[in-house]
Amino acid sequence: MNSTWVILGATSSMARAFARQLSERGEGVILAGRDMNDLQATASDCTLRGAPVAKAMAFDARKPETFQAILDVMADQDGALNAAVFVGSMPEQADIDADPSMIDGVIQDSFTGPATFLQALAPMMEDRDCGTVIGVGSVAGDRGRIGNYVYGAAKAGFHTYLSGLRNRLNRSGGHVMTVKPGFVDTSMTWGLEGMFLVASPDEIATSLLKGVKKKTNVLYTPFFWRYIMRIIKSIPEPLFKKLSV
Ligand SMILES: NC(=O)c1ccc[n+]([C@@H]2O[C@H](COP(=O)([O-])OP(=O)(O)OC[C@H]3O[C@@H](n4cnc5c(N)ncnc54)[C@H](OP(=O)(O)O)[C@@H]3O)[C@@H](O)[C@H]2O)c1
């Protein structure tokens, strides 16, 4: 069966690696994001690698008026419709503390923008009785920490949204995979201090495809983050509030 993926936030290096791997498997990619030059370059690369459809499209999570054109293109594709969400922004927590008006944008980027798009795509997937959604959240959404608690809250909201969407789409043969990466070597983490066990975007992309094949519900990637987060989540709140982990 034909299969097409809309990739939101396709300028992320993780998304680019994922799009390349999909193309090599002969799946179509609609590359959605803000930087059209970057998206066009990835689209050309995906075509060379074998994608039957590779199209760059404008998408801004804070501008819902950019969503419909992408949904229309998805509706025109034959076969399974799939989505992978890589959109997210992580400003310095200190900057948000100084200017709380930044909170809305962080929530829109990681949670409400992608969720609004997925709400519109879901009925199309239900009509076709198949399809996969990958939502990239973060281990930061598992527990609020002093260093990035607004970003973490946006990701936690997205995780909960994806859990409900998984329940909904499961009834029509669809699948939703929540992804919680640890540290990945991308522009988001460039220059950040205190990073350890850093994964490459290609490793993450490979783990996503394996997760899709196994219909994993919640994927910690690399895998050991499941155990690290189990420990972090088990720390009692009276102690956790004194830590800077
Ligand atoms: N790197 C890590 O260690 C790590 C760990 C856990 C989770 N994650 C998550 O992984 C995903 C990919 O991040 P990354 O590490 O690859 O960093 P990244 O390069 O900064 O990717 C973030 C992506 O989100 C897009 N984006 C941000 N705001 C947007 C908006 N309003 N509308 C449309 N697109 C928007 C960016 O587009 P522009 O290029 O236009 O800015 C970019 O494509 C993010 O959801 C991030 O939270 C990353």
Short mmCIF file of C-alpha atoms and ligand atoms in Angstrom, two decimals:
data_model
loop_
_atom_site.label_atom_id
_atom_site.label_comp_id
_atom_site.label_asym_id
_atom_site.label_seq_id
_atom_site.Cartn_x
_atom_site.Cartn_y
_atom_site.Cartn_z
CA MET A 1 0.00 0.00 0.00
CA ASN A 2 1.18 3.56 -0.71
CA SER A 3 2.20 5.47 2.38
CA THR A 4 2.74 9.21 2.82
CA TRP A 5 4.11 11.03 5.87
CA VAL A 6 3.58 14.65 6.73
CA ILE A 7 6.60 15.72 8.78
CA LEU A 8 6.00 18.80 10.93
CA GLY A 9 9.21 20.60 11.86
CA ALA A 10 11.06 18.99 8.96
CA THR A 11 14.09 21.30 9.33
CA SER A 12 15.05 19.50 12.55
CA SER A 13 18.09 17.30 11.93
CA MET A 14 16.21 14.39 13.54
CA ALA A 15 13.31 14.96 11.12
CA ARG A 16 15.67 15.21 8.16
CA ALA A 17 17.30 11.89 9.07
CA PHE A 18 13.85 10.33 9.45
CA ALA A 19 12.69 11.69 6.05
CA ARG A 20 15.80 10.30 4.36
CA GLN A 21 15.19 6.83 5.83
CA LEU A 22 11.51 6.90 4.81
CA SER A 23 12.47 7.91 1.26
CA GLU A 24 14.88 4.99 0.96
CA ARG A 25 11.95 2.71 1.86
CA GLY A 26 9.85 4.23 -0.95
CA GLU A 27 7.46 6.22 1.26
CA GLY A 28 6.25 9.71 0.38
CA VAL A 29 7.15 12.77 2.46
CA ILE A 30 5.44 16.14 2.84
CA LEU A 31 8.08 18.29 4.53
CA ALA A 32 6.43 21.04 6.55
CA GLY A 33 8.18 23.89 8.32
CA ARG A 34 9.20 27.54 8.29
CA ASP A 35 12.43 27.59 6.28
CA MET A 36 11.42 26.89 2.67
CA ASN A 37 14.99 26.83 1.31
CA ASP A 38 16.00 24.18 3.81
CA LEU A 39 12.82 22.16 3.14
CA GLN A 40 13.33 22.34 -0.66
CA ALA A 41 16.88 20.99 -0.27
CA THR A 42 15.61 18.08 1.85
CA ALA A 43 12.80 17.43 -0.66
CA SER A 44 15.34 17.16 -3.52
CA ASP A 45 17.45 14.80 -1.44
CA CYS A 46 14.40 12.65 -0.63
CA THR A 47 13.44 12.45 -4.33
CA LEU A 48 16.94 11.23 -5.20
CA ARG A 49 16.68 8.61 -2.45
CA GLY A 50 13.45 7.20 -3.89
CA ALA A 51 10.52 9.04 -2.30
CA PRO A 52 7.54 8.83 -4.72
CA VAL A 53 6.31 12.20 -3.36
CA ALA A 54 8.61 14.78 -1.75
CA LYS A 55 7.11 18.20 -1.27
CA ALA A 56 8.14 21.21 0.80
CA MET A 57 5.29 23.15 2.42
CA ALA A 58 5.01 26.16 4.72
CA PHE A 59 3.91 25.36 8.27
CA ASP A 60 4.02 27.49 11.38
CA ALA A 61 2.67 25.98 14.60
CA ARG A 62 1.68 29.48 15.76
CA LYS A 63 -0.29 30.19 12.54
CA PRO A 64 -3.20 27.74 12.13
CA GLU A 65 -3.97 29.38 8.78
CA THR A 66 -0.92 27.51 7.37
CA PHE A 67 -2.45 24.09 8.18
CA GLN A 68 -5.22 23.68 5.58
CA ALA A 69 -3.02 23.68 2.46
CA ILE A 70 -1.03 20.78 3.94
CA LEU A 71 -4.17 18.88 4.92
CA ASP A 72 -5.47 19.32 1.34
CA VAL A 73 -2.28 17.82 -0.10
CA MET A 74 -2.52 14.92 2.36
CA ALA A 75 -6.15 14.29 1.34
CA ASP A 76 -5.01 13.91 -2.30
CA GLN A 77 -2.53 11.11 -1.46
CA ASP A 78 -3.44 7.46 -2.00
CA GLY A 79 -3.00 4.85 0.71
CA ALA A 80 -1.97 5.31 4.33
CA LEU A 81 -1.67 8.81 5.78
CA ASN A 82 0.90 9.25 8.55
CA ALA A 83 2.28 12.15 10.57
CA ALA A 84 5.51 12.74 12.45
CA VAL A 85 5.76 15.80 14.70
CA PHE A 86 9.21 17.18 15.48
CA VAL A 87 8.14 20.76 16.21
CA GLY A 88 9.34 22.26 19.47
CA SER A 89 11.22 25.20 20.95
CA MET A 90 13.19 25.44 24.16
CA PRO A 91 14.09 29.03 25.06
CA GLU A 92 16.28 29.56 28.14
CA GLN A 93 14.12 29.14 31.27
CA ALA A 94 15.73 32.35 32.65
CA ASP A 95 14.41 34.30 29.64
CA ILE A 96 10.90 32.93 30.22
CA ASP A 97 11.15 33.75 33.93
CA ALA A 98 11.96 37.33 32.93
CA ASP A 99 9.22 37.50 30.27
CA PRO A 100 6.29 35.18 31.04
CA SER A 101 4.56 36.24 27.80
CA MET A 102 6.91 33.74 26.09
CA ILE A 103 5.01 30.83 27.65
CA ASP A 104 2.19 30.83 25.08
CA GLY A 105 4.61 30.43 22.19
CA VAL A 106 6.45 27.53 23.82
CA ILE A 107 3.12 25.75 24.43
CA GLN A 108 1.96 26.43 20.86
CA ASP A 109 5.20 25.08 19.34
CA SER A 110 5.36 21.81 21.28
CA PHE A 111 1.72 21.13 22.04
CA THR A 112 -1.30 23.11 20.86
CA GLY A 113 -0.12 23.86 17.30
CA PRO A 114 0.71 20.22 16.44
CA ALA A 115 -2.38 18.98 18.36
CA THR A 116 -4.65 21.30 16.37
CA PHE A 117 -3.14 19.99 13.12
CA LEU A 118 -3.48 16.35 14.23
CA GLN A 119 -7.13 16.90 15.22
CA ALA A 120 -7.84 17.86 11.60
CA LEU A 121 -5.82 14.95 10.17
CA ALA A 122 -7.35 12.30 12.46
CA PRO A 123 -10.73 11.99 10.64
CA MET A 124 -8.89 11.40 7.33
CA MET A 125 -6.90 8.61 8.98
CA GLU A 126 -10.07 7.13 10.48
CA ASP A 127 -11.74 7.13 7.04
CA ARG A 128 -8.86 4.99 5.72
CA ASP A 129 -8.77 2.64 8.76
CA CYS A 130 -4.97 2.88 9.08
CA GLY A 131 -2.07 5.26 9.58
CA THR A 132 0.60 6.12 12.14
CA VAL A 133 1.27 9.24 14.17
CA ILE A 134 4.67 9.80 15.75
CA GLY A 135 4.75 12.60 18.31
CA VAL A 136 8.17 13.68 19.53
CA GLY A 137 7.87 14.78 23.15
CA SER A 138 10.76 14.67 25.59
CA VAL A 139 12.00 13.13 28.80
CA ALA A 140 11.69 16.73 30.04
CA GLY A 141 7.91 16.17 30.03
CA ASP A 142 8.18 13.38 32.62
CA ARG A 143 8.98 15.68 35.55
CA GLY A 144 9.13 19.46 35.99
CA ARG A 145 12.71 20.60 36.53
CA ILE A 146 14.12 24.00 37.42
CA GLY A 147 16.09 24.25 34.16
CA ASN A 148 13.22 23.90 31.66
CA TYR A 149 9.86 23.56 33.36
CA VAL A 150 7.81 25.51 30.78
CA TYR A 151 9.23 23.43 27.92
CA GLY A 152 8.66 20.32 30.08
CA ALA A 153 5.06 21.35 30.74
CA ALA A 154 4.42 21.80 26.99
CA LYS A 155 5.83 18.33 26.31
CA ALA A 156 3.82 16.80 29.18
CA GLY A 157 0.65 18.28 27.67
CA PHE A 158 1.58 16.84 24.29
CA HIS A 159 2.25 13.40 25.85
CA THR A 160 -1.22 13.38 27.42
CA TYR A 161 -2.81 14.52 24.15
CA LEU A 162 -1.01 11.72 22.25
CA SER A 163 -2.18 9.15 24.79
CA GLY A 164 -5.81 10.11 24.12
CA LEU A 165 -5.27 10.23 20.35
CA ARG A 166 -3.74 6.73 20.56
CA ASN A 167 -6.89 5.50 22.28
CA ARG A 168 -9.05 7.15 19.59
CA LEU A 169 -7.15 6.03 16.47
CA ASN A 170 -6.65 2.49 17.78
CA ARG A 171 -10.39 1.98 17.20
CA SER A 172 -9.95 2.44 13.43
CA GLY A 173 -6.67 0.55 12.97
CA GLY A 174 -4.38 3.57 13.44
CA HIS A 175 -1.40 3.77 15.77
CA VAL A 176 0.14 6.62 17.78
CA MET A 177 3.68 6.45 19.15
CA THR A 178 4.84 8.91 21.80
CA VAL A 179 8.59 9.49 21.60
CA LYS A 180 10.67 10.67 24.54
CA PRO A 181 14.23 11.33 23.43
CA GLY A 182 17.02 11.99 25.90
CA PHE A 183 19.90 14.21 24.76
CA VAL A 184 20.32 14.39 20.97
CA ASP A 185 23.03 16.24 19.07
CA THR A 186 20.95 18.92 17.27
CA SER A 187 20.73 22.70 17.00
CA MET A 188 18.40 22.74 20.04
CA THR A 189 21.12 21.39 22.32
CA TRP A 190 24.12 23.04 20.67
CA GLY A 191 26.39 24.52 23.33
CA LEU A 192 24.24 23.33 26.27
CA GLU A 193 26.24 22.32 29.34
CA GLY A 194 25.82 19.11 31.32
CA MET A 195 24.77 16.85 28.45
CA PHE A 196 25.71 13.16 28.61
CA LEU A 197 24.98 9.99 26.61
CA VAL A 198 24.23 12.16 23.56
CA ALA A 199 22.61 10.35 20.59
CA SER A 200 22.91 11.26 16.91
CA PRO A 201 19.86 12.25 14.80
CA ASP A 202 20.40 9.15 12.62
CA GLU A 203 20.27 6.85 15.65
CA ILE A 204 17.00 8.47 16.71
CA ALA A 205 15.51 8.13 13.20
CA THR A 206 16.42 4.43 13.11
CA SER A 207 14.82 3.88 16.52
CA LEU A 208 11.63 5.60 15.32
CA LEU A 209 11.26 3.25 12.36
CA LYS A 210 11.86 0.23 14.60
CA GLY A 211 9.25 1.57 17.03
CA VAL A 212 6.71 2.04 14.26
CA LYS A 213 7.26 -1.52 13.06
CA LYS A 214 6.72 -2.88 16.59
CA LYS A 215 3.77 -0.54 17.21
CA THR A 216 5.47 0.77 20.34
CA ASN A 217 3.20 3.05 22.38
CA VAL A 218 5.80 5.06 24.29
CA LEU A 219 9.37 5.01 23.01
CA TYR A 220 12.23 6.26 25.16
CA THR A 221 15.19 6.76 22.85
CA PRO A 222 17.94 5.74 23.30
CA PHE A 223 16.29 2.94 25.33
CA PHE A 224 18.25 3.53 28.57
CA TRP A 225 16.37 6.79 29.17
CA ARG A 226 13.38 4.70 30.30
CA TYR A 227 15.49 3.54 33.27
CA ILE A 228 17.06 6.95 33.94
CA MET A 229 13.59 8.52 34.01
CA ARG A 230 12.23 5.74 36.20
CA ILE A 231 14.85 6.75 38.80
CA ILE A 232 14.21 10.48 38.36
CA LYS A 233 10.43 10.01 38.66
CA SER A 234 10.87 7.93 41.83
CA ILE A 235 12.69 10.67 43.77
CA PRO A 236 10.32 11.94 46.49
CA GLU A 237 9.10 15.51 45.93
CA PRO A 238 10.53 16.85 49.26
CA LEU A 239 13.99 15.82 48.02
CA PHE A 240 13.42 16.55 44.31
CA LYS A 241 12.54 20.20 44.97
CA LYS A 242 16.03 20.75 46.39
CA LEU A 243 17.86 19.17 43.42
CA SER A 244 19.09 20.76 40.19
CA VAL A 245 19.04 17.62 38.05
N1 LIG B 1 17.79 17.71 20.89
C1 LIG B 1 17.40 17.09 22.01
O1 LIG B 1 18.22 16.71 22.87
C2 LIG B 1 15.94 16.78 22.23
C3 LIG B 1 15.61 15.99 23.33
C4 LIG B 1 14.27 15.67 23.55
C5 LIG B 1 13.30 16.12 22.67
N2 LIG B 1 13.66 16.89 21.60
C6 LIG B 1 12.60 17.32 20.70
O2 LIG B 1 12.90 16.87 19.40
C7 LIG B 1 12.25 17.71 18.43
C8 LIG B 1 13.23 18.13 17.37
O3 LIG B 1 14.17 19.01 17.98
P1 LIG B 1 15.69 19.17 17.56
O4 LIG B 1 16.52 18.74 18.69
O5 LIG B 1 15.92 18.54 16.24
O6 LIG B 1 15.86 20.74 17.50
P2 LIG B 1 15.52 21.79 16.36
O7 LIG B 1 16.46 21.65 15.23
O8 LIG B 1 15.46 23.12 17.06
O9 LIG B 1 14.08 21.37 15.87
C9 LIG B 1 12.92 21.98 16.26
C10 LIG B 1 12.02 22.04 15.06
O10 LIG B 1 10.82 22.71 15.44
C11 LIG B 1 10.59 23.73 14.47
N3 LIG B 1 9.77 24.79 15.03
C12 LIG B 1 9.92 25.47 16.18
N4 LIG B 1 8.92 26.35 16.33
C13 LIG B 1 8.13 26.21 15.24
C14 LIG B 1 6.94 26.84 14.80
N5 LIG B 1 6.34 27.82 15.51
N6 LIG B 1 6.38 26.44 13.64
C15 LIG B 1 6.97 25.49 12.90
N7 LIG B 1 8.10 24.87 13.24
C16 LIG B 1 8.67 25.23 14.40
C17 LIG B 1 11.96 24.20 14.06
O11 LIG B 1 11.86 24.93 12.86
P3 LIG B 1 12.90 26.10 12.46
O12 LIG B 1 14.04 25.39 11.80
O13 LIG B 1 12.11 26.94 11.52
O14 LIG B 1 13.29 26.80 13.73
C18 LIG B 1 12.64 22.85 13.90
O15 LIG B 1 12.27 22.24 12.70
C19 LIG B 1 11.68 18.88 19.22
O16 LIG B 1 10.30 18.66 19.46
C20 LIG B 1 12.43 18.81 20.54
O17 LIG B 1 11.70 19.39 21.59
C21 LIG B 1 14.95 17.24 21.36
#
